[in-house]
Amino acid sequence: MNKSVRTRFAPSPTGFPHVGNMRTALFAWLFARHEGGSFIVRIEDTDVTRKVKGAVEAILDGLRWLELDWDEGPEVGGKYGPYFQSQRLKLYHGAAERLISQGDAYYCYCSPQRLEEMRAEQVRRKQPPGYDRHCRELSAEERRQKEAEGIIPVVRFKTPLEGQTRFNDLIWGGVTFENSTIDDFVLLKSDGYPTYHLANVVDDHAMEISHVIRAEEWISSTPRHLLLYQALNLEPPQFIHHPMILGPDRVKLSKRHGAVSIIEYREQGYLPETMLNFLALIGWSLDDKTELLSRQELVDNFSLERIGKTGAIFNRDKLGWMNGVYIRGLSPEDFVQRSLPFLDKGLPLEVKRPLDIDYVRQIMPLIQERAKTLADVAELTKFFFVDELDYKKHPPIGKNMDAAASATALEASRQRLQALEMFDEASLEASLRPLAGELDLNTGQLFGTLRVASTAEVATPPLFQTMAVLGKERCLIRIKSALDRLSVLRS
Ligand code: GLU
């Protein structure tokens, strides 16, 4: 057990919780849990212009749904709080002042307009983008002048002009950046809020984060962060940049590829245990074959060393397969309970609510094998609930039979069923199987006709089980409606 392992998930509340972010959270959570350390959630809400209402709640909701519990952060607090960066501005101002007084940062008075012109000029000259250090060496007098004009400055870091910044990434190994390729980036904006770079470094240090686990897209920020750690004389954490989640076209997974918000997957009827298992295996593996791992197995076996280097593809077919496996593995009662909200939402309005739970309990085992998502359950069971079936799509006519022969078969079945005292699977079978021969039909023809008559579907759970759950009264009414439908067809 390593008590000093402290990982964090540091989302910006700028939108819905993308599955990519959730996988970052998952890796950080798994590592913390595996090591017996702490998992911290910190909300990086310093970009006021990009804040989205409800985003924090959606992110926390996503974490809760996956049961990624956090030891410190929003709602639970902790001794390193507050855990919203917007409530920690003093710390960033203190760091910025310290850097200025040491000569490692400076005030920059360039107007947005000047910066825009500078950028346009760089584009024209095909120069790399970046601040041209116009204010880096302003004299005290020049600064006073700007202040007197009422210009509110930003604070920029005085990036060393030479040398290299190196770090050892646990996934990438040694990474080296030339300082000359890094511009004098902004630390504090004119609205008084810090940039990501400053706030991230100040907080990872203040919160004693031991391992920064984040997506590869942040790797180019890391030399900036290291320069800040150095200037502030702080020890940097260990860095781990994991590969991104890609779409099938090997481009970063985005809306273009379909649902990307974890909340959407919940609404589409994926189980949280599926998503946990599935996301863990995008970029991490136990070995080259194991696909199914429970939460505990993931915690027990997780290691940063087994995160791969190459981008990993989000494979929807595999997700569907895996969800089916997890659905089949649920206890019957668990499946019922998880299906209820989806039935409530998906069944036609005419079906009376609240649903009859005992009836639901009889139905659900019949479809548990076939459901790929919880959202499927309403469609798969609809015919159990509605009062009237609609035979337009599938007329109750058996294979190689005409309407007259089908009507004869249904009428004979009706009489048999009426006489039945027990309406269970075995009694139904014992009564109907011999009937096929008597009517000179094969069983497929008779059972097919009965299937459509009692469900208006051609693919259903096993016929006798289905009829037993529907019950005698409902089956007889349905056969009667099928007969009515046939007489319409015949007239
Ligand atoms: N706020 C950043 C994000 O939205 C955090 C990146 C990091 O983990 O350093 O992903």
Coordinates of C-alpha atoms and ligand atoms in Angstrom, one line a residue:
M1 CA 0.0 0.0 0.0
N2 CA 1.3 3.4 -1.0
K3 CA -0.5 6.0 1.0
S4 CA 1.2 8.9 -0.8
V5 CA -0.3 8.2 -4.2
R6 CA -2.7 11.0 -5.0
T7 CA -4.3 11.3 -8.4
R8 CA -6.8 13.8 -9.7
F9 CA -9.4 14.3 -12.3
A10 CA -9.5 17.9 -13.3
P11 CA -12.3 18.5 -15.7
S12 CA -13.3 21.9 -17.1
P13 CA -17.0 22.4 -17.0
T14 CA -17.3 23.4 -20.6
G15 CA -19.8 20.8 -21.7
F16 CA -21.1 17.3 -21.3
P17 CA -18.8 14.6 -19.8
H18 CA -17.1 13.1 -22.9
V19 CA -16.3 9.4 -22.7
G20 CA -12.7 10.3 -23.3
N21 CA -12.6 12.4 -20.1
M22 CA -14.4 9.7 -18.2
R23 CA -11.8 7.2 -19.2
T24 CA -9.1 9.6 -18.0
A25 CA -11.0 9.8 -14.7
L26 CA -11.2 6.0 -14.7
F27 CA -7.5 5.5 -15.2
A28 CA -6.7 8.0 -12.4
W29 CA -9.3 6.3 -10.1
L30 CA -8.1 2.8 -10.9
F31 CA -4.5 3.7 -10.2
A32 CA -5.4 5.4 -6.9
R33 CA -7.5 2.5 -5.8
H34 CA -5.0 -0.1 -6.9
E35 CA -2.3 1.7 -4.9
G36 CA -4.5 2.4 -1.9
G37 CA -4.1 6.1 -2.5
S38 CA -6.5 9.0 -2.9
F39 CA -8.6 10.1 -5.9
I40 CA -9.4 13.8 -6.1
V41 CA -11.8 15.7 -8.3
R42 CA -10.9 19.3 -9.0
I43 CA -13.1 21.5 -11.2
E44 CA -11.0 23.7 -13.5
D45 CA -13.5 26.5 -14.0
T46 CA -11.2 29.4 -14.7
D47 CA -12.4 30.0 -18.3
V48 CA -15.4 32.1 -17.6
T49 CA -16.3 32.4 -21.3
R50 CA -16.5 28.7 -21.8
K51 CA -18.4 27.7 -18.6
V52 CA -21.6 25.8 -19.4
K53 CA -24.4 25.7 -16.9
G54 CA -25.1 22.3 -15.5
A55 CA -21.8 20.9 -16.7
V56 CA -20.4 20.3 -13.2
E57 CA -23.5 18.4 -12.2
A58 CA -23.3 16.4 -15.4
I59 CA -19.7 15.5 -14.8
L60 CA -20.3 14.5 -11.2
D61 CA -23.4 12.5 -12.3
G62 CA -21.2 10.6 -14.9
L63 CA -18.7 9.8 -12.2
R64 CA -21.4 8.6 -9.8
W65 CA -23.0 6.5 -12.4
L66 CA -19.7 4.7 -13.0
E67 CA -19.2 4.6 -9.3
L68 CA -15.9 6.4 -9.4
D69 CA -16.1 7.7 -5.9
W70 CA -13.8 10.6 -5.0
D71 CA -12.0 11.0 -1.7
E72 CA -11.8 14.8 -2.0
G73 CA -13.6 17.3 -4.2
P74 CA -17.0 18.9 -4.8
E75 CA -19.6 17.8 -2.3
V76 CA -17.2 15.9 -0.1
G77 CA -14.7 18.6 0.5
G78 CA -11.3 17.7 1.9
K79 CA -8.4 19.3 3.6
Y80 CA -6.9 20.7 0.3
G81 CA -10.0 22.5 -0.7
P82 CA -11.8 24.4 -2.1
Y83 CA -11.9 22.1 -5.1
F84 CA -13.2 24.7 -7.6
Q85 CA -10.4 26.8 -9.1
S86 CA -12.7 29.8 -9.2
Q87 CA -12.5 29.8 -5.4
R88 CA -8.8 29.7 -5.2
L89 CA -7.8 32.8 -7.1
K90 CA -5.7 34.2 -4.2
L91 CA -3.3 31.3 -4.6
Y92 CA -2.7 31.9 -8.2
H93 CA -2.3 35.6 -7.7
G94 CA 0.3 34.9 -5.0
A95 CA 2.2 32.6 -7.3
A96 CA 2.1 35.1 -10.2
E97 CA 3.3 37.9 -7.9
R98 CA 6.2 35.7 -6.7
L99 CA 7.2 35.0 -10.3
I100 CA 7.1 38.7 -11.1
S101 CA 9.2 39.7 -8.2
Q102 CA 11.7 37.0 -9.0
G103 CA 11.9 38.2 -12.6
D104 CA 10.4 35.1 -14.0
A105 CA 7.2 36.7 -15.2
Y106 CA 6.2 40.2 -16.4
Y107 CA 3.2 42.4 -17.1
C108 CA 2.1 42.5 -20.7
Y109 CA 0.0 45.4 -21.9
C110 CA -0.5 44.4 -25.6
S111 CA -4.0 45.0 -26.8
P112 CA -6.0 42.1 -28.3
Q113 CA -5.8 44.1 -31.5
R114 CA -2.0 44.2 -31.5
L115 CA -1.9 40.5 -30.8
E116 CA -4.2 39.8 -33.7
E117 CA -2.1 41.8 -36.1
M118 CA 1.0 40.0 -34.8
R119 CA -0.6 36.7 -35.4
A120 CA -1.7 37.7 -38.9
E121 CA 1.9 38.8 -39.7
Q122 CA 3.3 35.5 -38.4
V123 CA 0.9 33.6 -40.6
R124 CA 1.9 35.7 -43.6
R125 CA 5.6 35.1 -42.9
K126 CA 4.9 31.4 -42.2
Q127 CA 6.4 31.8 -38.8
P128 CA 5.4 29.6 -35.9
P129 CA 2.6 31.3 -33.8
G130 CA 3.4 32.7 -30.4
Y131 CA 3.8 36.0 -28.5
D132 CA 6.7 38.1 -29.8
R133 CA 7.8 39.2 -26.3
H134 CA 7.1 42.8 -27.0
C135 CA 6.6 43.6 -23.3
R136 CA 9.3 41.3 -21.9
E137 CA 11.8 44.0 -21.3
L138 CA 9.7 47.1 -20.7
S139 CA 11.4 49.6 -18.4
A140 CA 9.7 50.8 -15.2
E141 CA 9.0 54.1 -16.9
E142 CA 7.3 52.4 -19.8
R143 CA 5.2 50.3 -17.5
R144 CA 4.1 53.3 -15.5
Q145 CA 3.0 55.0 -18.7
K146 CA 0.9 52.0 -19.7
E147 CA -0.7 51.8 -16.2
A148 CA -1.4 55.5 -16.4
E149 CA -3.3 54.9 -19.7
G150 CA -5.5 52.5 -17.6
I151 CA -4.5 49.4 -19.5
I152 CA -5.1 46.3 -17.5
P153 CA -2.2 43.9 -18.1
V154 CA -1.9 40.2 -18.3
V155 CA 1.0 38.4 -16.6
R156 CA 3.2 36.3 -18.9
F157 CA 5.9 33.8 -18.0
K158 CA 9.5 34.7 -19.0
T159 CA 10.3 31.5 -20.8
P160 CA 14.0 30.8 -21.0
L161 CA 15.2 31.5 -24.5
E162 CA 17.6 28.6 -24.6
G163 CA 18.0 25.2 -23.3
Q164 CA 15.7 22.2 -23.1
T165 CA 13.0 21.0 -20.8
R166 CA 12.9 17.3 -20.2
F167 CA 10.7 14.9 -18.4
N168 CA 10.2 11.3 -18.0
D169 CA 6.7 10.2 -18.9
L170 CA 5.7 6.8 -17.5
I171 CA 4.2 5.9 -20.9
W172 CA 6.4 7.8 -23.3
G173 CA 9.7 7.6 -21.6
G174 CA 12.1 10.6 -22.0
V175 CA 10.4 13.6 -23.6
T176 CA 12.4 16.7 -24.6
F177 CA 11.2 20.1 -25.7
E178 CA 13.4 22.9 -26.9
N179 CA 12.6 26.0 -24.8
S180 CA 13.0 28.2 -27.9
T181 CA 9.8 26.6 -29.2
I182 CA 7.8 27.8 -26.2
D183 CA 6.5 31.3 -26.2
D184 CA 6.0 33.6 -23.2
F185 CA 2.6 32.2 -22.3
V186 CA 0.0 33.9 -20.2
L187 CA -0.3 33.1 -16.5
L188 CA -2.9 35.6 -15.4
K189 CA -5.5 37.0 -17.7
S190 CA -6.8 40.5 -17.6
D191 CA -10.0 39.4 -15.9
G192 CA -7.9 38.3 -12.9
Y193 CA -8.4 34.6 -13.7
P194 CA -5.4 32.3 -14.1
T195 CA -4.8 30.3 -17.3
Y196 CA -4.9 26.5 -17.2
H197 CA -1.1 26.3 -16.9
L198 CA -0.7 28.4 -13.8
A199 CA -3.8 27.1 -12.0
N200 CA -2.9 23.5 -12.9
V201 CA 0.6 23.7 -11.5
V202 CA -0.3 25.7 -8.4
D203 CA -3.1 23.2 -7.5
D204 CA -1.3 20.0 -8.4
H205 CA 1.4 21.1 -6.0
A206 CA -1.0 22.5 -3.3
M207 CA -3.1 19.3 -3.4
E208 CA 0.0 17.1 -3.3
I209 CA -0.8 15.3 -6.5
S210 CA 1.7 12.5 -7.0
H211 CA 0.7 11.4 -10.5
V212 CA -0.8 13.5 -13.2
I213 CA -2.7 11.2 -15.5
R214 CA -4.2 12.9 -18.5
A215 CA -4.7 12.5 -22.2
E216 CA -1.9 12.8 -24.7
E217 CA -3.3 16.1 -26.0
W218 CA -1.9 17.8 -23.0
I219 CA 1.7 16.6 -23.5
S220 CA 2.7 19.9 -25.2
S221 CA 1.6 21.8 -22.1
T222 CA 3.8 19.8 -19.8
P223 CA 7.1 21.6 -20.6
R224 CA 5.3 24.8 -19.6
H225 CA 4.2 23.3 -16.4
L226 CA 7.7 22.0 -15.7
L227 CA 9.2 25.5 -16.3
L228 CA 6.7 26.8 -13.8
Y229 CA 7.6 24.1 -11.2
Q230 CA 11.2 25.0 -11.7
A231 CA 10.7 28.8 -11.3
L232 CA 8.6 28.2 -8.2
N233 CA 11.1 25.8 -6.8
L234 CA 8.6 23.0 -6.5
E235 CA 9.0 19.4 -7.1
P236 CA 6.9 18.3 -10.1
P237 CA 4.6 15.2 -10.0
Q238 CA 5.0 12.2 -12.2
F239 CA 3.5 12.6 -15.6
I240 CA 1.4 10.0 -17.5
H241 CA 0.0 11.0 -20.8
H242 CA -2.3 8.2 -22.1
P243 CA -3.4 7.9 -25.7
M244 CA -6.7 9.4 -26.9
I245 CA -9.9 7.5 -27.8
L246 CA -10.2 7.4 -31.5
G247 CA -13.2 6.8 -33.9
P248 CA -13.0 3.9 -36.4
D249 CA -11.4 6.4 -38.8
R250 CA -8.5 6.8 -36.3
V251 CA -9.4 10.5 -35.6
K252 CA -10.2 11.7 -32.1
L253 CA -13.6 10.4 -31.1
S254 CA -16.2 13.2 -31.5
K255 CA -19.9 13.7 -32.0
R256 CA -19.3 12.9 -35.7
H257 CA -18.9 9.3 -34.6
G258 CA -22.1 9.1 -32.6
A259 CA -22.8 9.5 -28.9
V260 CA -19.8 10.7 -26.9
S261 CA -21.4 11.8 -23.6
I262 CA -21.3 9.2 -20.9
I263 CA -24.9 10.3 -20.0
E264 CA -26.1 9.4 -23.5
Y265 CA -24.8 5.9 -23.0
R266 CA -26.7 5.6 -19.8
E267 CA -29.8 6.8 -21.6
Q268 CA -29.2 4.3 -24.4
G269 CA -29.4 1.5 -21.9
Y270 CA -25.8 0.6 -21.4
L271 CA -24.9 -0.7 -17.9
P272 CA -22.3 1.2 -15.9
E273 CA -20.4 -2.0 -15.3
T274 CA -20.2 -2.5 -19.1
M275 CA -18.9 1.1 -19.6
L276 CA -16.4 0.7 -16.9
N277 CA -15.0 -2.5 -18.4
F278 CA -15.2 -1.2 -21.9
L279 CA -13.5 2.1 -21.2
A280 CA -10.8 0.5 -19.2
L281 CA -9.9 -1.7 -22.2
I282 CA -9.5 1.3 -24.5
G283 CA -5.8 1.7 -24.2
W284 CA -5.2 -0.5 -21.2
S285 CA -5.1 -4.3 -21.2
L286 CA -4.5 -7.1 -18.7
D287 CA -3.1 -9.4 -21.3
D288 CA -3.7 -10.0 -25.0
K289 CA -7.0 -11.9 -24.5
T290 CA -9.0 -11.0 -21.4
E291 CA -12.1 -8.9 -22.3
L292 CA -14.3 -9.2 -19.3
L293 CA -13.1 -7.7 -16.0
S294 CA -15.2 -6.7 -13.0
R295 CA -14.6 -3.5 -11.1
Q296 CA -12.7 -5.4 -8.5
E297 CA -10.6 -7.2 -11.1
L298 CA -9.7 -3.9 -12.7
V299 CA -8.7 -2.4 -9.4
D300 CA -6.6 -5.5 -8.5
N301 CA -4.9 -5.6 -11.9
F302 CA -4.5 -2.1 -13.0
S303 CA -1.1 -0.8 -13.8
L304 CA 0.2 2.3 -15.6
E305 CA 2.8 0.1 -17.4
R306 CA 0.1 -1.7 -19.4
I307 CA -1.3 1.5 -20.9
G308 CA -0.4 1.3 -24.6
K309 CA 1.2 4.0 -26.6
T310 CA -1.0 4.1 -29.6
G311 CA -4.5 5.6 -29.9
A312 CA -7.2 3.2 -29.1
I313 CA -10.4 2.8 -31.1
F314 CA -13.9 3.0 -29.7
N315 CA -15.5 -0.2 -31.0
R316 CA -19.3 0.1 -30.8
D317 CA -19.9 -3.5 -31.9
K318 CA -17.7 -4.7 -29.0
L319 CA -19.6 -2.4 -26.6
G320 CA -22.9 -3.9 -27.7
W321 CA -21.6 -7.4 -27.3
M322 CA -20.2 -6.6 -23.9
N323 CA -23.4 -5.0 -22.7
G324 CA -25.3 -8.1 -23.7
V325 CA -22.9 -10.2 -21.7
Y326 CA -23.4 -8.0 -18.6
I327 CA -27.2 -7.9 -19.1
R328 CA -27.3 -11.7 -19.2
G329 CA -25.2 -11.8 -16.1
L330 CA -27.7 -9.8 -14.0
S331 CA -29.9 -11.6 -11.5
P332 CA -33.5 -11.7 -12.7
E333 CA -34.6 -9.2 -10.1
D334 CA -31.7 -6.8 -10.9
F335 CA -32.6 -7.0 -14.5
V336 CA -36.2 -6.1 -13.7
Q337 CA -35.3 -3.2 -11.5
R338 CA -32.9 -1.7 -14.0
S339 CA -35.4 -2.2 -16.8
L340 CA -38.3 -0.5 -15.1
P341 CA -37.3 3.1 -15.9
F342 CA -36.8 2.1 -19.5
L343 CA -40.1 0.3 -19.7
D344 CA -41.8 3.3 -18.2
K345 CA -40.2 5.5 -20.8
G346 CA -40.4 3.3 -23.8
L347 CA -43.8 1.5 -23.6
P348 CA -46.7 3.1 -25.5
L349 CA -48.6 5.7 -23.5
E350 CA -51.8 3.6 -23.5
V351 CA -50.1 1.1 -21.2
K352 CA -51.3 1.7 -17.6
R353 CA -48.7 3.1 -15.2
P354 CA -47.4 2.1 -12.7
L355 CA -46.7 -1.2 -14.4
D356 CA -47.8 -4.4 -12.7
I357 CA -44.5 -5.4 -11.2
D358 CA -45.5 -9.1 -10.8
Y359 CA -46.4 -9.2 -14.5
V360 CA -43.1 -7.5 -15.4
R361 CA -41.2 -10.1 -13.2
Q362 CA -42.8 -12.9 -15.3
I363 CA -41.9 -11.2 -18.6
M364 CA -38.4 -10.1 -18.2
P365 CA -36.7 -13.5 -17.9
L366 CA -38.0 -14.3 -21.3
I367 CA -36.1 -11.5 -23.0
Q368 CA -33.0 -11.2 -20.8
E369 CA -31.0 -13.3 -23.3
R370 CA -31.9 -11.1 -26.2
A371 CA -31.6 -7.6 -24.9
K372 CA -28.4 -5.8 -26.0
T373 CA -29.3 -2.6 -24.1
L374 CA -31.9 -1.7 -21.5
A375 CA -33.4 0.6 -24.0
D376 CA -34.3 -2.6 -26.1
V377 CA -36.6 -4.0 -23.4
A378 CA -39.6 -1.8 -24.2
E379 CA -39.6 -2.8 -27.8
L380 CA -39.0 -6.5 -27.0
T381 CA -41.9 -6.7 -24.5
K382 CA -44.4 -4.2 -25.9
F383 CA -46.8 -6.9 -27.1
F384 CA -47.1 -8.2 -23.5
F385 CA -48.5 -4.9 -22.4
V386 CA -50.7 -3.4 -25.0
D387 CA -54.4 -4.1 -25.1
E388 CA -54.9 -4.4 -28.8
L389 CA -52.5 -5.9 -31.3
D390 CA -52.0 -4.6 -34.7
Y391 CA -51.7 -7.3 -37.3
K392 CA -51.0 -5.1 -40.3
K393 CA -47.3 -5.7 -40.3
H394 CA -47.6 -9.5 -39.8
P395 CA -50.9 -11.1 -40.7
P396 CA -51.7 -14.2 -38.7
I397 CA -51.2 -16.5 -41.6
G398 CA -48.9 -19.6 -41.3
K399 CA -46.1 -20.5 -43.7
N400 CA -47.5 -21.9 -47.0
M401 CA -51.0 -21.5 -45.6
D402 CA -53.8 -19.3 -46.7
A403 CA -56.1 -17.2 -44.6
A404 CA -58.8 -19.9 -44.6
A405 CA -56.4 -22.6 -43.3
S406 CA -55.0 -20.2 -40.8
A407 CA -58.5 -19.4 -39.5
T408 CA -59.3 -23.1 -39.2
A409 CA -56.1 -23.7 -37.2
L410 CA -56.7 -20.7 -34.9
E411 CA -60.3 -21.7 -34.3
A412 CA -59.2 -25.3 -33.4
S413 CA -56.5 -23.9 -31.1
R414 CA -59.0 -21.6 -29.4
Q415 CA -61.2 -24.6 -28.5
R416 CA -58.3 -26.5 -27.1
L417 CA -57.1 -23.6 -25.1
Q418 CA -60.5 -22.8 -23.7
A419 CA -60.7 -26.3 -22.3
L420 CA -57.3 -26.1 -20.6
E421 CA -57.4 -25.8 -16.8
M422 CA -53.7 -25.2 -16.4
F423 CA -52.2 -22.6 -18.6
D424 CA -48.5 -23.3 -18.1
E425 CA -45.8 -24.1 -20.6
A426 CA -46.1 -27.9 -20.3
S427 CA -49.9 -28.0 -20.6
L428 CA -49.8 -25.7 -23.6
E429 CA -47.3 -27.9 -25.3
A430 CA -49.2 -31.1 -24.5
S431 CA -52.3 -29.6 -25.9
L432 CA -51.1 -27.9 -29.0
R433 CA -48.4 -30.1 -30.3
P434 CA -50.7 -33.0 -31.2
L435 CA -53.1 -30.6 -32.8
A436 CA -50.7 -29.8 -35.6
G437 CA -50.9 -33.4 -36.9
E438 CA -54.7 -33.5 -36.5
L439 CA -54.9 -30.4 -38.7
D440 CA -52.5 -31.9 -41.2
L441 CA -50.0 -29.1 -40.5
N442 CA -46.4 -29.2 -39.4
T443 CA -45.8 -27.8 -36.0
G444 CA -43.9 -24.8 -37.5
Q445 CA -47.1 -23.8 -39.4
L446 CA -49.4 -24.1 -36.4
F447 CA -47.0 -22.5 -33.9
G448 CA -46.1 -19.7 -36.3
T449 CA -49.8 -18.8 -36.8
L450 CA -50.3 -18.9 -33.1
R451 CA -47.2 -16.8 -32.4
V452 CA -48.4 -14.0 -34.7
A453 CA -52.0 -14.3 -33.4
S454 CA -50.9 -13.9 -29.8
T455 CA -48.1 -11.3 -30.2
A456 CA -48.4 -9.7 -33.7
E457 CA -44.7 -10.4 -34.0
V458 CA -42.7 -13.1 -35.8
A459 CA -39.7 -13.1 -33.5
T460 CA -40.6 -13.6 -29.9
P461 CA -39.4 -15.6 -26.9
P462 CA -40.4 -19.3 -27.0
L463 CA -44.1 -19.5 -27.8
F464 CA -45.5 -21.6 -24.9
Q465 CA -43.6 -19.6 -22.3
T466 CA -44.9 -16.4 -23.9
M467 CA -48.5 -17.6 -24.0
A468 CA -48.2 -18.8 -20.4
V469 CA -47.1 -15.4 -19.3
L470 CA -49.8 -13.7 -21.3
G471 CA -52.4 -15.9 -19.6
K472 CA -55.4 -17.7 -20.9
E473 CA -57.8 -14.8 -21.0
R474 CA -55.4 -12.6 -23.0
C475 CA -54.5 -15.4 -25.4
L476 CA -58.1 -16.2 -26.1
I477 CA -59.0 -12.5 -26.8
R478 CA -56.0 -12.2 -29.0
I479 CA -56.8 -15.3 -31.0
K480 CA -60.3 -13.9 -31.5
S481 CA -58.9 -10.6 -32.8
A482 CA -56.6 -12.5 -35.1
L483 CA -59.7 -14.4 -36.4
D484 CA -61.5 -11.1 -36.9
R485 CA -58.5 -9.8 -38.8
L486 CA -58.5 -12.9 -41.0
S487 CA -62.1 -12.6 -41.8
V488 CA -61.4 -9.0 -43.0
L489 CA -58.6 -10.3 -45.1
R490 CA -60.9 -12.9 -46.6
S491 CA -63.8 -10.7 -47.4
Ligands
GLU1 N1 -8.9 21.0 -17.2 C1 -8.1 20.2 -18.1 C2 -9.2 19.3 -18.9 O1 -10.2 19.8 -19.1 C3 -7.2 19.3 -17.3 C4 -6.1 18.7 -18.0 C5 -5.2 18.1 -17.0 O2 -5.5 17.0 -16.5 O3 -4.1 18.7 -16.7 O4 -9.0 18.2 -19.3

